[in-house]
GROMACS .gro file of C-alpha atoms in nm:
model
  129
    1MET     CA    1  -0.833   2.522   3.064
    2TYR     CA    2  -0.798   2.540   2.687
    3ILE     CA    3  -0.629   2.245   2.518
    4GLN     CA    4  -0.511   2.319   2.168
    5PRO     CA    5  -0.650   2.071   1.911
    6ASN     CA    6  -0.349   1.864   1.818
    7SER     CA    7  -0.477   1.522   1.707
    8THR     CA    8  -0.419   1.392   1.358
    9ILE     CA    9  -0.675   1.165   1.192
   10LYS     CA   10  -0.593   0.974   0.875
   11LEU     CA   11  -0.855   0.789   0.671
   12LEU     CA   12  -0.737   0.487   0.474
   13SER     CA   13  -0.876   0.284   0.188
   14ASP     CA   14  -0.805  -0.069   0.059
   15VAL     CA   15  -0.642  -0.192   0.380
   16PRO     CA   16  -0.643  -0.574   0.349
   17ILE     CA   17  -0.753  -0.646   0.708
   18ASN     CA   18  -1.105  -0.726   0.826
   19LYS     CA   19  -1.278  -0.716   1.163
   20ASN     CA   20  -1.282  -1.096   1.190
   21GLN     CA   21  -0.909  -1.069   1.267
   22THR     CA   22  -0.837  -1.401   1.101
   23ASP     CA   23  -0.545  -1.243   0.915
   24THR     CA   24  -0.321  -0.952   0.997
   25LEU     CA   25  -0.015  -0.772   0.867
   26TYR     CA   26   0.322  -0.816   1.038
   27PHE     CA   27   0.590  -0.550   1.062
   28ASP     CA   28   0.947  -0.550   1.192
   29THR     CA   29   0.940  -0.196   1.330
   30VAL     CA   30   0.695   0.080   1.421
   31ALA     CA   31   0.843   0.285   1.134
   32ASP     CA   32   0.763   0.006   0.884
   33GLN     CA   33   0.408  -0.020   1.019
   34THR     CA   34   0.348   0.355   0.996
   35ALA     CA   35   0.506   0.377   0.650
   36TYR     CA   36   0.284   0.098   0.515
   37PHE     CA   37  -0.039   0.247   0.647
   38ASN     CA   38   0.062   0.591   0.519
   39THR     CA   39   0.059   0.447   0.165
   40LYS     CA   40  -0.315   0.377   0.209
   41VAL     CA   41  -0.411   0.728   0.328
   42ILE     CA   42  -0.675   0.910   0.122
   43ALA     CA   43  -0.734   1.204   0.358
   44THR     CA   44  -0.550   1.360   0.653
   45PHE     CA   45  -0.703   1.590   0.914
   46PRO     CA   46  -0.453   1.769   1.140
   47ALA     CA   47  -0.541   1.985   1.440
   48ASN     CA   48  -0.844   1.791   1.563
   49THR     CA   49  -0.971   1.774   1.916
   50TYR     CA   50  -0.870   1.483   2.139
   51GLN     CA   51  -1.016   1.158   2.001
   52ARG     CA   52  -1.161   0.933   2.266
   53VAL     CA   53  -1.065   0.574   2.193
   54ASN     CA   54  -1.355   0.412   2.377
   55ARG     CA   55  -1.620   0.644   2.239
   56GLY     CA   56  -1.580   0.492   1.894
   57ARG     CA   57  -1.677   0.789   1.680
   58CYS     CA   58  -1.542   1.115   1.551
   59ARG     CA   59  -1.662   1.402   1.337
   60ILE     CA   60  -1.446   1.544   1.064
   61ASN     CA   61  -1.472   1.830   0.820
   62ILE     CA   62  -1.529   1.650   0.489
   63LYS     CA   63  -1.823   1.554   0.269
   64ALA     CA   64  -1.943   1.202   0.337
   65ASP     CA   65  -1.956   1.118  -0.034
   66SER     CA   66  -1.579   1.148  -0.060
   67VAL     CA   67  -1.503   0.893   0.215
   68TYR     CA   68  -1.753   0.611   0.163
   69ASN     CA   69  -1.466   0.395   0.034
   70VAL     CA   70  -1.274   0.423   0.364
   71ASN     CA   71  -1.233   0.098   0.558
   72TYR     CA   72  -0.962   0.183   0.811
   73MET     CA   73  -0.827   0.481   1.002
   74MET     CA   74  -0.539   0.584   1.222
   75PHE     CA   75  -0.513   0.867   1.471
   76GLN     CA   76  -0.255   1.015   1.703
   77TYR     CA   77  -0.258   1.251   2.001
   78ALA     CA   78   0.053   1.457   1.931
   79SER     CA   79   0.016   1.656   2.253
   80TYR     CA   80   0.045   1.341   2.464
   81SER     CA   81   0.228   1.076   2.266
   82LEU     CA   82   0.354   0.976   1.923
   83LYS     CA   83   0.160   0.646   1.935
   84TRP     CA   84  -0.076   0.575   1.648
   85PHE     CA   85  -0.410   0.409   1.718
   86TYR     CA   86  -0.549   0.193   1.436
   87ALA     CA   87  -0.919   0.127   1.384
   88PHE     CA   88  -1.171  -0.034   1.152
   89VAL     CA   89  -1.421   0.210   1.005
   90ASP     CA   90  -1.767   0.072   1.077
   91THR     CA   91  -1.987   0.347   0.929
   92VAL     CA   92  -1.958   0.677   0.748
   93GLU     CA   93  -2.257   0.899   0.819
   94TYR     CA   94  -2.361   1.229   0.666
   95VAL     CA   95  -2.417   1.499   0.929
   96ASN     CA   96  -2.431   1.805   0.705
   97ASP     CA   97  -2.267   1.930   0.386
   98SER     CA   98  -1.930   1.978   0.552
   99THR     CA   99  -1.934   1.728   0.841
  100THR     CA  100  -1.914   1.351   0.847
  101GLU     CA  101  -1.938   1.124   1.149
  102ILE     CA  102  -1.725   0.811   1.142
  103THR     CA  103  -1.797   0.521   1.373
  104PHE     CA  104  -1.493   0.303   1.438
  105THR     CA  105  -1.369   0.002   1.633
  106ILE     CA  106  -1.012  -0.003   1.761
  107HIS     CA  107  -0.798  -0.274   1.600
  108PRO     CA  108  -0.608  -0.408   1.903
  109VAL     CA  109  -0.360  -0.616   1.703
  110GLN     CA  110  -0.218  -0.323   1.504
  111THR     CA  111  -0.263  -0.064   1.781
  112TRP     CA  112  -0.065  -0.266   2.036
  113PHE     CA  113   0.149  -0.467   1.788
  114PHE     CA  114   0.480  -0.375   1.949
  115ASN     CA  115   0.357  -0.383   2.309
  116TYR     CA  116   0.309  -0.758   2.345
  117THR     CA  117   0.506  -1.077   2.293
  118THR     CA  118   0.350  -1.390   2.154
  119GLY     CA  119   0.429  -1.711   2.331
  120GLU     CA  120   0.501  -2.051   2.190
  121CYS     CA  121   0.213  -2.242   2.039
  122PHE     CA  122   0.145  -2.576   1.879
  123VAL     CA  123  -0.042  -2.607   1.554
  124GLU     CA  124  -0.192  -2.949   1.484
  125ARG     CA  125  -0.231  -3.024   1.118
  126GLU     CA  126  -0.473  -3.286   0.995
  127THR     CA  127  -0.562  -3.422   0.656
  128THR     CA  128  -0.910  -3.530   0.557
  129ILE     CA  129  -0.940  -3.853   0.362
   0.00000   0.00000   0.00000
């Protein structure tokens, strides 16, 4: 059975989040989250094949030299859902003159930001003398 390629991949640059996940960005709505990340997009690739979240890599039609500054990505499976998946870009690898392989790690905080509720917590503050 043929499945029409209908995934969108967006590559982002200068996203101020790192893989240590010590800091994150907070948003009030999904629309605010999507709008913010769209301001960081440097390249968009529509009509891609289904991107497997757990596989952690994808190949796109672009020269590697033009995306070495990418540090984050987002992708969506329009045929199945309007949910965006967010990921850290781990490596950008040259495959050939028109293909680049990107290795990524899903960012669970941003991907599932509106699907969980944080509970109460206690923060103990101390001062060194």
